[in-house]
Short mmCIF file of C-alpha atoms and ligand atoms in Angstrom, two decimals:
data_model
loop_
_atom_site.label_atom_id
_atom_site.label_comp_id
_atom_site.label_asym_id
_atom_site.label_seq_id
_atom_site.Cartn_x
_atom_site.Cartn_y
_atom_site.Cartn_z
CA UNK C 893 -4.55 11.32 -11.72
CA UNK C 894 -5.40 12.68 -8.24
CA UNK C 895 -7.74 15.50 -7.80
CA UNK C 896 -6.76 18.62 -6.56
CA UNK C 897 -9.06 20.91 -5.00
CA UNK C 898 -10.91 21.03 -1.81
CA UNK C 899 -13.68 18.51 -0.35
CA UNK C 900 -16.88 20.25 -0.23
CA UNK C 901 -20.00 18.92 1.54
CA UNK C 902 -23.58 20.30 0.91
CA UNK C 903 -25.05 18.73 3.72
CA UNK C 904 -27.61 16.95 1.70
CA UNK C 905 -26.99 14.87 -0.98
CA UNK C 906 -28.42 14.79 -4.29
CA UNK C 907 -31.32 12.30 -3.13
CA UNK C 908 -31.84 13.65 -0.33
CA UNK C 909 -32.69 16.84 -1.84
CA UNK C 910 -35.14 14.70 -4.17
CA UNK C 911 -37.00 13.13 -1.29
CA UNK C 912 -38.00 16.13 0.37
CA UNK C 913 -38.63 17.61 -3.71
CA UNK C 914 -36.28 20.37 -4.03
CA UNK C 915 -35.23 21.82 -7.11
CA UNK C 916 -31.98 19.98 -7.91
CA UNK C 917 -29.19 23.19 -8.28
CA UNK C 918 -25.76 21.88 -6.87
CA UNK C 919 -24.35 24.77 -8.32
CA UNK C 920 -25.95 27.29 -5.80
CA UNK C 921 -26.20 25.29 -2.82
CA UNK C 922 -23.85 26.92 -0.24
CA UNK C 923 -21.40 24.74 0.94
CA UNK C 924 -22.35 24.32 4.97
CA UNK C 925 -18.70 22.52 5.53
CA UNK C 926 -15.85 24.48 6.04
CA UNK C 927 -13.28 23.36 3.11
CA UNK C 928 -10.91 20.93 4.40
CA UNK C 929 -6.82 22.34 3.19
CA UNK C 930 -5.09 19.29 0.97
CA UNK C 931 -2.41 17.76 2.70
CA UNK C 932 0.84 18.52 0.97
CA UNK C 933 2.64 15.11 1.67
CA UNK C 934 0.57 13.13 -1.08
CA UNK C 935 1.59 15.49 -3.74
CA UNK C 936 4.49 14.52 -6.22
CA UNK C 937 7.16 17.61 -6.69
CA UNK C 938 5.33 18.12 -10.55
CA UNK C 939 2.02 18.16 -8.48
CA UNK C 940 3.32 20.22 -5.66
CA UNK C 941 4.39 22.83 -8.14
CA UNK C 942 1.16 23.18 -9.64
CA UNK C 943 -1.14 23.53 -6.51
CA UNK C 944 1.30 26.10 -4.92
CA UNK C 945 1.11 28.21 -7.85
CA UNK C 946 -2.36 27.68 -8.31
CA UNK C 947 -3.39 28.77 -5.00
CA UNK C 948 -1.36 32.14 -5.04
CA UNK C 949 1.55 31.15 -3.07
CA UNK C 950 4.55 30.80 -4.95
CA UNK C 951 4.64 32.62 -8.19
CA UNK C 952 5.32 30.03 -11.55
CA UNK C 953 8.58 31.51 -12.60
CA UNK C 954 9.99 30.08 -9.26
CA UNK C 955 7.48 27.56 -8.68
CA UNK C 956 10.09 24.04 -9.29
CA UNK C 957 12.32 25.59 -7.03
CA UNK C 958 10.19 26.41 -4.51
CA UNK C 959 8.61 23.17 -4.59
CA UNK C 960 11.78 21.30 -4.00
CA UNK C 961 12.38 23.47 -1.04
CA UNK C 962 9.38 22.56 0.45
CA UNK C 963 8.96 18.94 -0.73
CA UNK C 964 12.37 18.04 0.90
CA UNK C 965 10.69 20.07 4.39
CA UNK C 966 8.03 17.57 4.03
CA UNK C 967 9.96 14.70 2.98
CA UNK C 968 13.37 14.45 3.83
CA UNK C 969 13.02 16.35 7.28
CA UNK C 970 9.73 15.18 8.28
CA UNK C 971 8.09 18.58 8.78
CA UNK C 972 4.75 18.40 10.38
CA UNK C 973 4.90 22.26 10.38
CA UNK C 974 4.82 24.85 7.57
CA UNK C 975 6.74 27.12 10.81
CA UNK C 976 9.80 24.52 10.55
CA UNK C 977 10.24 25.98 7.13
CA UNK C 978 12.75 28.46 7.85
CA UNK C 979 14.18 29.13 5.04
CA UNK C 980 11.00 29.64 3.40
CA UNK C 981 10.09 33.41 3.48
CA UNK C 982 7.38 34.14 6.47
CA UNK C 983 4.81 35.23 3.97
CA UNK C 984 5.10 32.00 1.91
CA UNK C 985 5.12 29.92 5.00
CA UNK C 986 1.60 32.51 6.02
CA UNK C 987 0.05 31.74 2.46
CA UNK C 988 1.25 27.61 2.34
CA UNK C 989 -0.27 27.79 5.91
CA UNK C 990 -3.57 29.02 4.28
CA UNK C 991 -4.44 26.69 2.10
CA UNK C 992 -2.73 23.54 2.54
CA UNK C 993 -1.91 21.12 5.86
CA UNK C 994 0.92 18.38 7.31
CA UNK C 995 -0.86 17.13 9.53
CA UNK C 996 -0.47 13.41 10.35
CA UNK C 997 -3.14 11.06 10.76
CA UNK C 998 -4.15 9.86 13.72
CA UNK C 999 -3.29 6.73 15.77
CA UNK C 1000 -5.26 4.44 16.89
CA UNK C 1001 -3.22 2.33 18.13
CA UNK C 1002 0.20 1.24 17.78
CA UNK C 1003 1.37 -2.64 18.96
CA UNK C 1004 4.55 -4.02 19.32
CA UNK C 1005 5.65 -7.49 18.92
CA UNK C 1006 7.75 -9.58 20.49
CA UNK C 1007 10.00 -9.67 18.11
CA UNK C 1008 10.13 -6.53 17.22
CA UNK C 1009 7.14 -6.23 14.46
CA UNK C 1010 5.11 -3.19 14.81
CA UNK C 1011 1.90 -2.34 14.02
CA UNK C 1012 -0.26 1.19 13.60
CA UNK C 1013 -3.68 1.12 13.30
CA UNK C 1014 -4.17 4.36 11.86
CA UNK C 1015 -7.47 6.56 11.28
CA UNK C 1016 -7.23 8.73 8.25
CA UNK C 1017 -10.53 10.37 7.89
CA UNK C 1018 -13.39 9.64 9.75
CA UNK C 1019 -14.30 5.56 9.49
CA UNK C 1020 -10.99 5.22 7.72
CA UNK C 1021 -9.02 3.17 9.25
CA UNK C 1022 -5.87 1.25 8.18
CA UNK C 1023 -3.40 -1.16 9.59
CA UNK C 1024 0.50 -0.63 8.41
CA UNK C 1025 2.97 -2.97 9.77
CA UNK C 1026 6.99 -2.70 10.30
CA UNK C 1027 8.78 -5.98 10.27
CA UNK C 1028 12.30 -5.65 11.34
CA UNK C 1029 15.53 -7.58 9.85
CA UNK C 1030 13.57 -8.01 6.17
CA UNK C 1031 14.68 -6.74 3.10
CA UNK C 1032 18.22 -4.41 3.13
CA UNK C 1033 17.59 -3.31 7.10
CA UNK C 1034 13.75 -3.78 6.97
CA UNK C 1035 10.45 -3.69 5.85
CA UNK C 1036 6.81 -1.71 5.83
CA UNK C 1037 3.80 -3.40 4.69
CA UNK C 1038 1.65 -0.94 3.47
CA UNK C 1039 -2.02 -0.82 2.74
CA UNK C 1040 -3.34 0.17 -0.79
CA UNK C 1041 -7.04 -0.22 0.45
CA UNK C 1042 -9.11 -0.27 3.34
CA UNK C 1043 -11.25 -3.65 3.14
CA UNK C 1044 -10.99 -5.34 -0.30
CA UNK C 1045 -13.42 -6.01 -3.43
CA UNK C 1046 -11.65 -10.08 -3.52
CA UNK C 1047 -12.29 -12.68 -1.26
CA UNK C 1048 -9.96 -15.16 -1.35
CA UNK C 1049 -10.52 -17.69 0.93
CA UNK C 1050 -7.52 -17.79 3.04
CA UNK C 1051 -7.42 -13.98 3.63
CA UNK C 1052 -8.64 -11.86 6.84
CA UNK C 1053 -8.34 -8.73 4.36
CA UNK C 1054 -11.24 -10.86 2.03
CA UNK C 1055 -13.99 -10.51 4.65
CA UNK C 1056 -13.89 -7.07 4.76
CA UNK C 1057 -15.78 -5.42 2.37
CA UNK C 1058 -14.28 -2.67 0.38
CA UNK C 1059 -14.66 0.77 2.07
CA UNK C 1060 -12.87 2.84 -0.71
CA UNK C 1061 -9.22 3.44 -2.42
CA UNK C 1062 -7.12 5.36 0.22
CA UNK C 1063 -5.31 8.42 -1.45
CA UNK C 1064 -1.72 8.75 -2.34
CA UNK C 1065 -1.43 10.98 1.11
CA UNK C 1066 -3.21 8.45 3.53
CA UNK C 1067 -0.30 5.73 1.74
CA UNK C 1068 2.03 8.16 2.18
CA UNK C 1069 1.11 8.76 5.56
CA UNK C 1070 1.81 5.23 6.64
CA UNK C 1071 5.38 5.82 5.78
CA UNK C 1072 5.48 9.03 7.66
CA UNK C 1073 4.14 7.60 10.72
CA UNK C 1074 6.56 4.60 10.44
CA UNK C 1075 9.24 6.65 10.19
CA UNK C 1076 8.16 9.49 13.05
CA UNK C 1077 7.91 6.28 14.75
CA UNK C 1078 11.39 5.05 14.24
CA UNK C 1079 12.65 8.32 14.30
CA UNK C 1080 14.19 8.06 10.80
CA UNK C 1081 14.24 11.49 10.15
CA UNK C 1082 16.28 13.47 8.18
CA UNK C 1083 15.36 10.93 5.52
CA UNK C 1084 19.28 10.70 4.72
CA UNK C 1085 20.05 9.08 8.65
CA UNK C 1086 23.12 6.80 8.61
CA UNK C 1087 21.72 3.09 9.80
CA UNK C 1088 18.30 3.66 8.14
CA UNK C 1089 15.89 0.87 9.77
CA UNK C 1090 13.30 1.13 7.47
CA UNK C 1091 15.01 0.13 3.79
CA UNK C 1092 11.93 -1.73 1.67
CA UNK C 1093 8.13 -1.14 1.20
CA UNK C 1094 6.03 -3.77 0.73
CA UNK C 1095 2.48 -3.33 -0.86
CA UNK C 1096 1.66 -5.85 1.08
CA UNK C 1097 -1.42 -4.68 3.32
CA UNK C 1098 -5.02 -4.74 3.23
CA UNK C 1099 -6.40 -4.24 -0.36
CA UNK C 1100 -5.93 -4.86 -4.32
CA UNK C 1101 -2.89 -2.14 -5.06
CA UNK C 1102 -4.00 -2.81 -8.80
CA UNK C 1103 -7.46 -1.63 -8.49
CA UNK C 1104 -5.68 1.42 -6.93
CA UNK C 1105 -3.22 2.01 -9.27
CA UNK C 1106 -3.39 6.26 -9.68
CA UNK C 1107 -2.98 6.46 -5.69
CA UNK C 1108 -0.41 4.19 -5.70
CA UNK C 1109 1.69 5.27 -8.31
CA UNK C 1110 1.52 8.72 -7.02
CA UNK C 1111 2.57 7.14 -3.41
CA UNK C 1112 5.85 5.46 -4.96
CA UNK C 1113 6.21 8.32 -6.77
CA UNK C 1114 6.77 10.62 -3.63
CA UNK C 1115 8.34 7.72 -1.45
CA UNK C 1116 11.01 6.87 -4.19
CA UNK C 1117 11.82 10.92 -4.77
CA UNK C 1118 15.37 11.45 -3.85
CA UNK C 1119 14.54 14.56 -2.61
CA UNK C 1120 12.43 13.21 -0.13
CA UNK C 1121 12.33 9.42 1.51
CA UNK C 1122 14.09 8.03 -1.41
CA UNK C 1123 13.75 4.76 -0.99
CA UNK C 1124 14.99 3.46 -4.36
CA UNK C 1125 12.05 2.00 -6.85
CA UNK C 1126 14.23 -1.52 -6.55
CA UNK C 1127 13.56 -1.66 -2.96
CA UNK C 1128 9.69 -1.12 -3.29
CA UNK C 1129 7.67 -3.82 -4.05
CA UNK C 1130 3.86 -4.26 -5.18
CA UNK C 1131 1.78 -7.49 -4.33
CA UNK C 1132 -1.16 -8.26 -6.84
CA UNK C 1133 -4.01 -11.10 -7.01
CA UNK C 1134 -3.33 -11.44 -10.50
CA UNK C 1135 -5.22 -8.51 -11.99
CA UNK C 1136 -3.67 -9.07 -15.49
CA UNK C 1137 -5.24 -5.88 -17.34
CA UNK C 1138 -3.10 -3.76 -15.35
CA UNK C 1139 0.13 -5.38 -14.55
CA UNK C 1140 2.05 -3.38 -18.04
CA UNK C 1141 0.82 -0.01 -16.56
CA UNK C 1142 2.14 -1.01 -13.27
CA UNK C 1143 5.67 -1.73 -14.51
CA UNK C 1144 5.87 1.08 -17.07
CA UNK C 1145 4.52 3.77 -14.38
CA UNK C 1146 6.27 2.78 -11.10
CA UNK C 1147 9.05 0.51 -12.12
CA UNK C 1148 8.21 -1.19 -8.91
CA UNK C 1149 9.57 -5.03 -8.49
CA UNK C 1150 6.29 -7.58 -9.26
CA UNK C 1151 5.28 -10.56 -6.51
CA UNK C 1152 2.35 -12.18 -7.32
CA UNK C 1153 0.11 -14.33 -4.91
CA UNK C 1154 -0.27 -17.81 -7.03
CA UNK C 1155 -0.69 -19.79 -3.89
CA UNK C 1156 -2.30 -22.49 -6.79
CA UNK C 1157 -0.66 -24.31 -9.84
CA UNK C 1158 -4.16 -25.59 -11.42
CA UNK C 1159 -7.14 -23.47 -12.16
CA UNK C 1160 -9.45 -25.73 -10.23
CA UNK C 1161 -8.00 -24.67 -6.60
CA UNK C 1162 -7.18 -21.42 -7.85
CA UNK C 1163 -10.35 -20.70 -8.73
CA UNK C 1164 -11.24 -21.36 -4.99
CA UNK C 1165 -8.24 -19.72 -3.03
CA UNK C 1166 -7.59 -16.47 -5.70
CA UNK C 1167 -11.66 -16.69 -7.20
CA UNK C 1168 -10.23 -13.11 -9.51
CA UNK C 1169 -8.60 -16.47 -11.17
CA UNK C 1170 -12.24 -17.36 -12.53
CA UNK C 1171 -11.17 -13.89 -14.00
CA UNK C 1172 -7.59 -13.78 -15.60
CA UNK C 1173 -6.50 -17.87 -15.22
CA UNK C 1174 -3.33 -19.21 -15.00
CA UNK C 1175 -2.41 -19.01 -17.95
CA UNK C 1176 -3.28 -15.26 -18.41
CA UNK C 1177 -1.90 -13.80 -15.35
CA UNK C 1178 1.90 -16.18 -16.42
CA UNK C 1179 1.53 -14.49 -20.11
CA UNK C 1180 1.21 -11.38 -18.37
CA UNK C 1181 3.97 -11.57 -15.51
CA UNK C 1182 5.98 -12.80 -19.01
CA UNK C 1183 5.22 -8.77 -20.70
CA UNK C 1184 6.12 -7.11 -17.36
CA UNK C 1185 8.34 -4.23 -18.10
CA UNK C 1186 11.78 -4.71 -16.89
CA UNK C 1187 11.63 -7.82 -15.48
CA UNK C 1188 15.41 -9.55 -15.44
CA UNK C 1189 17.77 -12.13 -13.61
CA UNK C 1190 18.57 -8.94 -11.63
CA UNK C 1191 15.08 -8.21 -11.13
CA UNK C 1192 13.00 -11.24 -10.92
CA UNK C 1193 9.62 -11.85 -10.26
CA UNK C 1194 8.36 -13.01 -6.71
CA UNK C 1195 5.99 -15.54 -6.91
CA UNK C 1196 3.78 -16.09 -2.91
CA UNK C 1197 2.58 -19.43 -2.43
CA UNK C 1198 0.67 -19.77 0.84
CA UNK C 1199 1.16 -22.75 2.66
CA UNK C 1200 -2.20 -24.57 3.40
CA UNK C 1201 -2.59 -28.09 5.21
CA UNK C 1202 -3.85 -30.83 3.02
CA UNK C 1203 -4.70 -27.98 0.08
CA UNK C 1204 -1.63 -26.92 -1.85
CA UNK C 1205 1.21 -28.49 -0.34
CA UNK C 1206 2.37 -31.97 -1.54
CA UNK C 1207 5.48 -32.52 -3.53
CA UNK C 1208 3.14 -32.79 -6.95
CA UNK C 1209 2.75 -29.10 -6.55
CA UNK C 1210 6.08 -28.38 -5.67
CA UNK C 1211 6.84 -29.65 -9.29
CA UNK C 1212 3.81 -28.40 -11.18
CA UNK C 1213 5.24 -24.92 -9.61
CA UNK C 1214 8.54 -25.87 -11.04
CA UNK C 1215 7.03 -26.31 -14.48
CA UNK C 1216 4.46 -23.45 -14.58
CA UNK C 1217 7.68 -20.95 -13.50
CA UNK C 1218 10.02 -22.39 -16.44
CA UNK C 1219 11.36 -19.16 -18.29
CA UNK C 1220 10.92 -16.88 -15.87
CA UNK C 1221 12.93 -14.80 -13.70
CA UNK C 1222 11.48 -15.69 -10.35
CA UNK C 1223 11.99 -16.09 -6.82
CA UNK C 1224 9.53 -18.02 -4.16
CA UNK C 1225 8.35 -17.14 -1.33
CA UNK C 1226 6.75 -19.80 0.85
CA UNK C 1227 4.42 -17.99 3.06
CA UNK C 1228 3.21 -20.72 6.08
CA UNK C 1229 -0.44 -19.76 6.46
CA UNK C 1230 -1.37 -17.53 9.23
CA UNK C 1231 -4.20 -18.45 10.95
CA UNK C 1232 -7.11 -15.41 11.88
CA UNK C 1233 -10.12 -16.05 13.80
CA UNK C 1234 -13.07 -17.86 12.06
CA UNK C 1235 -10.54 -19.28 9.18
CA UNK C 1236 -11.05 -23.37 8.45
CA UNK C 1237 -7.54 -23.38 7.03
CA UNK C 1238 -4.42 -24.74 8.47
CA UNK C 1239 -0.99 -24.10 8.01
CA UNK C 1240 0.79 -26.67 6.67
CA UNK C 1241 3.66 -28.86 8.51
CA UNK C 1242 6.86 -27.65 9.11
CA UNK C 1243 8.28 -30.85 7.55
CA UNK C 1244 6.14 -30.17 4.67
CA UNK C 1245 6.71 -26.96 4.21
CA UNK C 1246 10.63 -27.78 3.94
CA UNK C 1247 9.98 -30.42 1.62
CA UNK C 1248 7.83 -28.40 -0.36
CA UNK C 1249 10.81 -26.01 -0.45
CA UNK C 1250 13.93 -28.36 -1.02
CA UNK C 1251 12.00 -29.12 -4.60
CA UNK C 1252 12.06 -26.04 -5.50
CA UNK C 1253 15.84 -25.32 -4.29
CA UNK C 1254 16.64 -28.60 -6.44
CA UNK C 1255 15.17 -26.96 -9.66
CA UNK C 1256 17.28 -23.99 -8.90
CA UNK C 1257 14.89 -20.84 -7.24
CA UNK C 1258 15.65 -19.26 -4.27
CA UNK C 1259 12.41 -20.01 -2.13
CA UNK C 1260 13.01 -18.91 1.59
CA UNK C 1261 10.13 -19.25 3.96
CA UNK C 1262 9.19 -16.28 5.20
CA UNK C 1263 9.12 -16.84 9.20
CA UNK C 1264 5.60 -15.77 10.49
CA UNK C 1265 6.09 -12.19 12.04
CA UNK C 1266 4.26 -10.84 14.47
CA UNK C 1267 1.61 -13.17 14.91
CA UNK C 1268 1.12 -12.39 18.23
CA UNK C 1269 -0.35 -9.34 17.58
CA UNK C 1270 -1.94 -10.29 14.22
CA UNK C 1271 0.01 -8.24 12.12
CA UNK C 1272 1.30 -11.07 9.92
CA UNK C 1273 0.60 -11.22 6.07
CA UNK C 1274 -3.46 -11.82 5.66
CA UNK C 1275 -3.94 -11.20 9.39
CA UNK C 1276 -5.01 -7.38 8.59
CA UNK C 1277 -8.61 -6.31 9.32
CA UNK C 1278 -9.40 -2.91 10.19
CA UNK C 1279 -13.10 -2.52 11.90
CA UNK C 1280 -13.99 0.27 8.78
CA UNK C 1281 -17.03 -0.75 7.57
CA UNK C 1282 -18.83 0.86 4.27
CA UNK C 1283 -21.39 3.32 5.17
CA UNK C 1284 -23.51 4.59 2.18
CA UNK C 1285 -21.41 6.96 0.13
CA UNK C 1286 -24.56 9.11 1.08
CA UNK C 1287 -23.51 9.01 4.60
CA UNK C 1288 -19.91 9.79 4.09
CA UNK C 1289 -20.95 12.52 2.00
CA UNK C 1290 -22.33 14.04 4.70
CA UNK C 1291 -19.46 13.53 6.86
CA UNK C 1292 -16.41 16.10 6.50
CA UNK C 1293 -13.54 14.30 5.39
CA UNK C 1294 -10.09 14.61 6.62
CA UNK C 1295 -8.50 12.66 4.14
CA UNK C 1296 -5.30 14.61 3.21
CA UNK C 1297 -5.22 15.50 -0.56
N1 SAH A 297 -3.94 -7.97 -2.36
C1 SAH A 297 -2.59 -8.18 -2.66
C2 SAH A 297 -1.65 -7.70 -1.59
C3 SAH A 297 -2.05 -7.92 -0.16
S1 SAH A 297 -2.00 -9.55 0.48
C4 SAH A 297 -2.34 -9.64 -2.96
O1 SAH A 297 -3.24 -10.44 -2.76
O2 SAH A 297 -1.26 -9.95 -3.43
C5 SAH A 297 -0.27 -9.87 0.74
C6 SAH A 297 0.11 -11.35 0.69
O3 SAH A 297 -0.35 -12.05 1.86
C7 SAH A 297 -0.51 -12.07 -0.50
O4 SAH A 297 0.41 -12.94 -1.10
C8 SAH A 297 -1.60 -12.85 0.16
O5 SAH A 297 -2.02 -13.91 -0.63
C9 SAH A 297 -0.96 -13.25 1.46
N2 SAH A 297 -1.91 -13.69 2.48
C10 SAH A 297 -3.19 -13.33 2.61
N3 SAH A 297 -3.75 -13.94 3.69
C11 SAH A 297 -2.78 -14.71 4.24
C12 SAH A 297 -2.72 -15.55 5.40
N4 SAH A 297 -3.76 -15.69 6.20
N5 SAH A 297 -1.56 -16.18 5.68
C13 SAH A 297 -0.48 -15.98 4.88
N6 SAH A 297 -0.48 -15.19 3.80
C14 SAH A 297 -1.60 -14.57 3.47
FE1 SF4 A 298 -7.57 -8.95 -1.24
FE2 SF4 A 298 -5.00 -9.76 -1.42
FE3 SF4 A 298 -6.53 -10.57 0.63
FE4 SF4 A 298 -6.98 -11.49 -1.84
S1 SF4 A 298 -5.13 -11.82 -0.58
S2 SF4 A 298 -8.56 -10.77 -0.38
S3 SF4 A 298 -6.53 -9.70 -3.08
S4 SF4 A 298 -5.93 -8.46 0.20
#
C-alpha cells in the first residue's frame, strides 16, 4: 500500500555518485534535504492511526480515537490547520504540527465556464501538475472529474490525455487534494452542508486509474469515509481502458461503480482507438466486466462510446453494441467527441448521434448523451493536458518533493 515515511534526497543519485567514482554507501550519505512532513489528508483512519502513533504523538491505547478526532478535522471540517483542532490537546496539536502537514496544493489556475464547469489546474509537487474539473447539474447535484495520473502510459487516438507521456502515479493525497480544493472552492465545508453541490466523483481525468490502483483505492477510501467527505462508494465512479487483469481487485477493494471506454464493437477499430485492446480484446475485457464484483440491475455497468465522424457511428454499430452488451447490466453513455488542438477526428452529427442513440433506447438501455461541458475552456472529457513533462527520475530525485504523503 502507500509508503509512509519521509522523502529523503541525497543530492546525488546513485549514478551520479558512480560517474565521479565514489564508493557507493547510501546508507551514510547525509541527507542534504530537509525531510518533507507527510500530508495527513491522504491517509485512511487505519493509516492515520498508525503514523500518529508511530511518530510519538498519540499514544496506541487511544490511537483509533484520536484518529477519528482528527480525521473528521481534516475531512469533514476542512482543516488546513493542526491550530483549528481545538479540541485536540495543545501538545498533540505541537507534536501533529511536528511531523506531519495540511497544506493544500497549489493553484495554478482555476477557469470557469460558461456554464458553470470549473476547472483547477493544480501543482502538487514541483513539475506536477494536474487538471480536476467540476461539472455542475451531473450526477445527484454534481460532479468532479478527477485525475488518477499525470500524463498517461496509453495513447488512444482520440485522447488529449494520450499525448502526454506518463510523468508518474499521483498519491492518494495529491487525489485527495483535488477534492479538497473543489470543495474549499465551493465552500462545501463542514462536509455534512445541507444542498451539497458536489454529490459524485468521477475518475474521469487524465490517466489509467487501473495502473494506479493502491493510490486510488486509498483515495476512495478516505473520500467515501463517513467520517470525513462521505460521499457514498455508489456515487463514485472509476473509468478504465479496459485493463482486464485488474478490474476484480478494483471491485472487491473499492466497491466503486465500473464505466468502461469501448468507444469500438470490433477488434479491428479498437485496436486503433483503445490500442491496450491489442492487449485484453473484446472479448476479454466483456468476460471480465461479466466477473465484476457486485455488478446488478441496481448497479449496472457504464459502457462510454465516443462519438467519432465517419469512424464508429453508423446504425451497424449501434446494433453490434446492442449485441456485444446482451446479458449485462449496462447503461450508455454517448460521449460526442471533443475536439483538442492537433486531433484529425471529428465529432460526429448531431442527427447521427441521436440515431445512434434511439437504437439503443429501442433495445432497451438508457444511453443519454452526455452534453459537451465546458468546452470553452477545454475542460471536457479527453480535453485534459497538463504541461508536466517527465524529467529523468534522476532529476526529480534531486528535486525536493512536496508531494503530500
Ligand atoms: N483513462 C480512463 C479514464 C480517463 S478518460 C479511460 O480511458 O477510461 C475519461 C473518458 O473520456 C473515457 O471514456 C475516454 O475514452 C473519454 N475521452 C477521451 N478523450 C476524449 C475526447 N477527446 N472526447 C470525448 N471523450 C473522450
Ligand atoms: Fe489514457 Fe484514458 Fe486517454 Fe486512453 S482515454 S489515453 S486510457 S486517459
Amino acid at each position: 500500500m502507500r509508503s509512509a515515511g519521509f522523502c529523503y534526497g541525497t543530492g546525488l543519485t546513485a549514478l551520479d555518485q558512480t560517474a565521479l567514482g565514489a564508493t557507493l554507501d547510501l546508507a551514510r550519505v547525509t541527507p542534504v534535504v530537509a525531510a518533507v512532513p507527510i500530508n495527513l489528508s491522504g491517509l485512511t483512519r487505519e493509516a492515520l492511526a498508525h503514523a500518529l502513533v508511530e511518530a510519538g504523538a498519540v499514544p496506541a491505547d487511544k490511537a483509533k480515537m484520536r484518529a477519528t478526532q482528527v480525521f473528521r478535522w481534516i475531512h469533514h471540517r476542512g482543516a488546513v490547520d493542526f491550530a483549528q483542532m481545538t479540541d485536540v490537546a495543545k501538545d498533540t496539536r505541537a507534536a501533529l504540527a511536528d511531523h506531519f502537514s495540511l497544506s493544500r496544493p497549489e493553484i495554478v489556475e482555476r477557469q470557469v465556464s460558461r456554464d458553470g464547469t470549473r476547472k483547477w489546474l493544480i501543482r502538487t509537487a514541483p513539475g506536477i501538475e494536474v487538471e480536476a474539473v467540476y461539472i455542475p447539474d451531473v450526477g445527484r447535484s454534481g460532479a468532479l472529474c478527477v485525475s488518477s495520473q499525470v500524463g498517461c502510459t496509453l495513447n488512444c487516438t482520440f485522447c488529449h490525455t494520450g499525448t502526454q507521456a506518463l510523468v508518474r502515479n499521483l498519491t492518494a493525497a495529491e487525489i485527495v487534494a483535488q477534492v479538497q480544493v473543489c470543495k474549499d472552492d465551493l465552500e462545501e465545508w463542514p462536509s455534512d452542508k445541507e444542498d451539497r453541490r458536489l454529490s459524485n466523483i468521477v475518475f474521469m481525468g487524465m490517466g489509467e486509474p487501473l495502473y494506479n490502483l493502491d493510490g486510488v483505492a486509498d483515495a476512495i477510501d478516505i473520500i467515501s469515509d463517513n467520517e470525513g467527505i462521505a460521499i457514498s462508494r455508489r456515487r463514485i465512479t472509476v473509468s478504465t481502458s479496459g485493463v482486464v487483469p485488474e478490474l476484480i481487485a478494483l471491485g472487491e477493494r473499492t466497491q466503486a461503480m465500473l464505466a468502461i471506454s469501448l468507444h469500438a464493437t470490433n477488434d479491428e477499430l479498437r485496436d486503433v482507438l483503445v490500442p491496450i485492446n491489442k492487449k485484453y480484446d473484446i472479448a476479454a475485457l466483456m468476460e471480465g466486466i461479466r466477473t465484476y464484483p457486485g455488478i446488478s440491475n441496481a448497479r449496472r455497468v457504464t459502457f462510454e462510446y465516443v462519438m467519432l465522424k465517419g469512424v464508429n457511428d453508423t446504425p451497424a454499430e449501434a446494433l453490434a453494441l446492442v449485441k456485444l452488451l446482451k446479458g449485462i447490466p449496462a447503461k450508455i453513455n454517448l460521449i460526442p467527441f471533443n475536439p483538442w488542438p492537433g486531433t484529425d477526428y471529428e465529432c460526429s452529427d448531431w442527427g447521427t448521434i441521436e440515431a445512434f442513440a434511439a437504437i439503443l433506447n429501442r433495445a432497451g438501455y438508457s444511453s443519454p448523451i452526455r452534453t459537451p461541458r465546458g468546452r470553452d475552456i477545454l475542460a471536457a472529457c479527453g480535453q485534459l493536458k497538463s504541461d508536466s513533462e517527465k524529467v529523468r527520475a534522476s532529476a526529480r530525485r534531486r528535486t525536493p518533493t512536496l508531494a503530500p504523503g
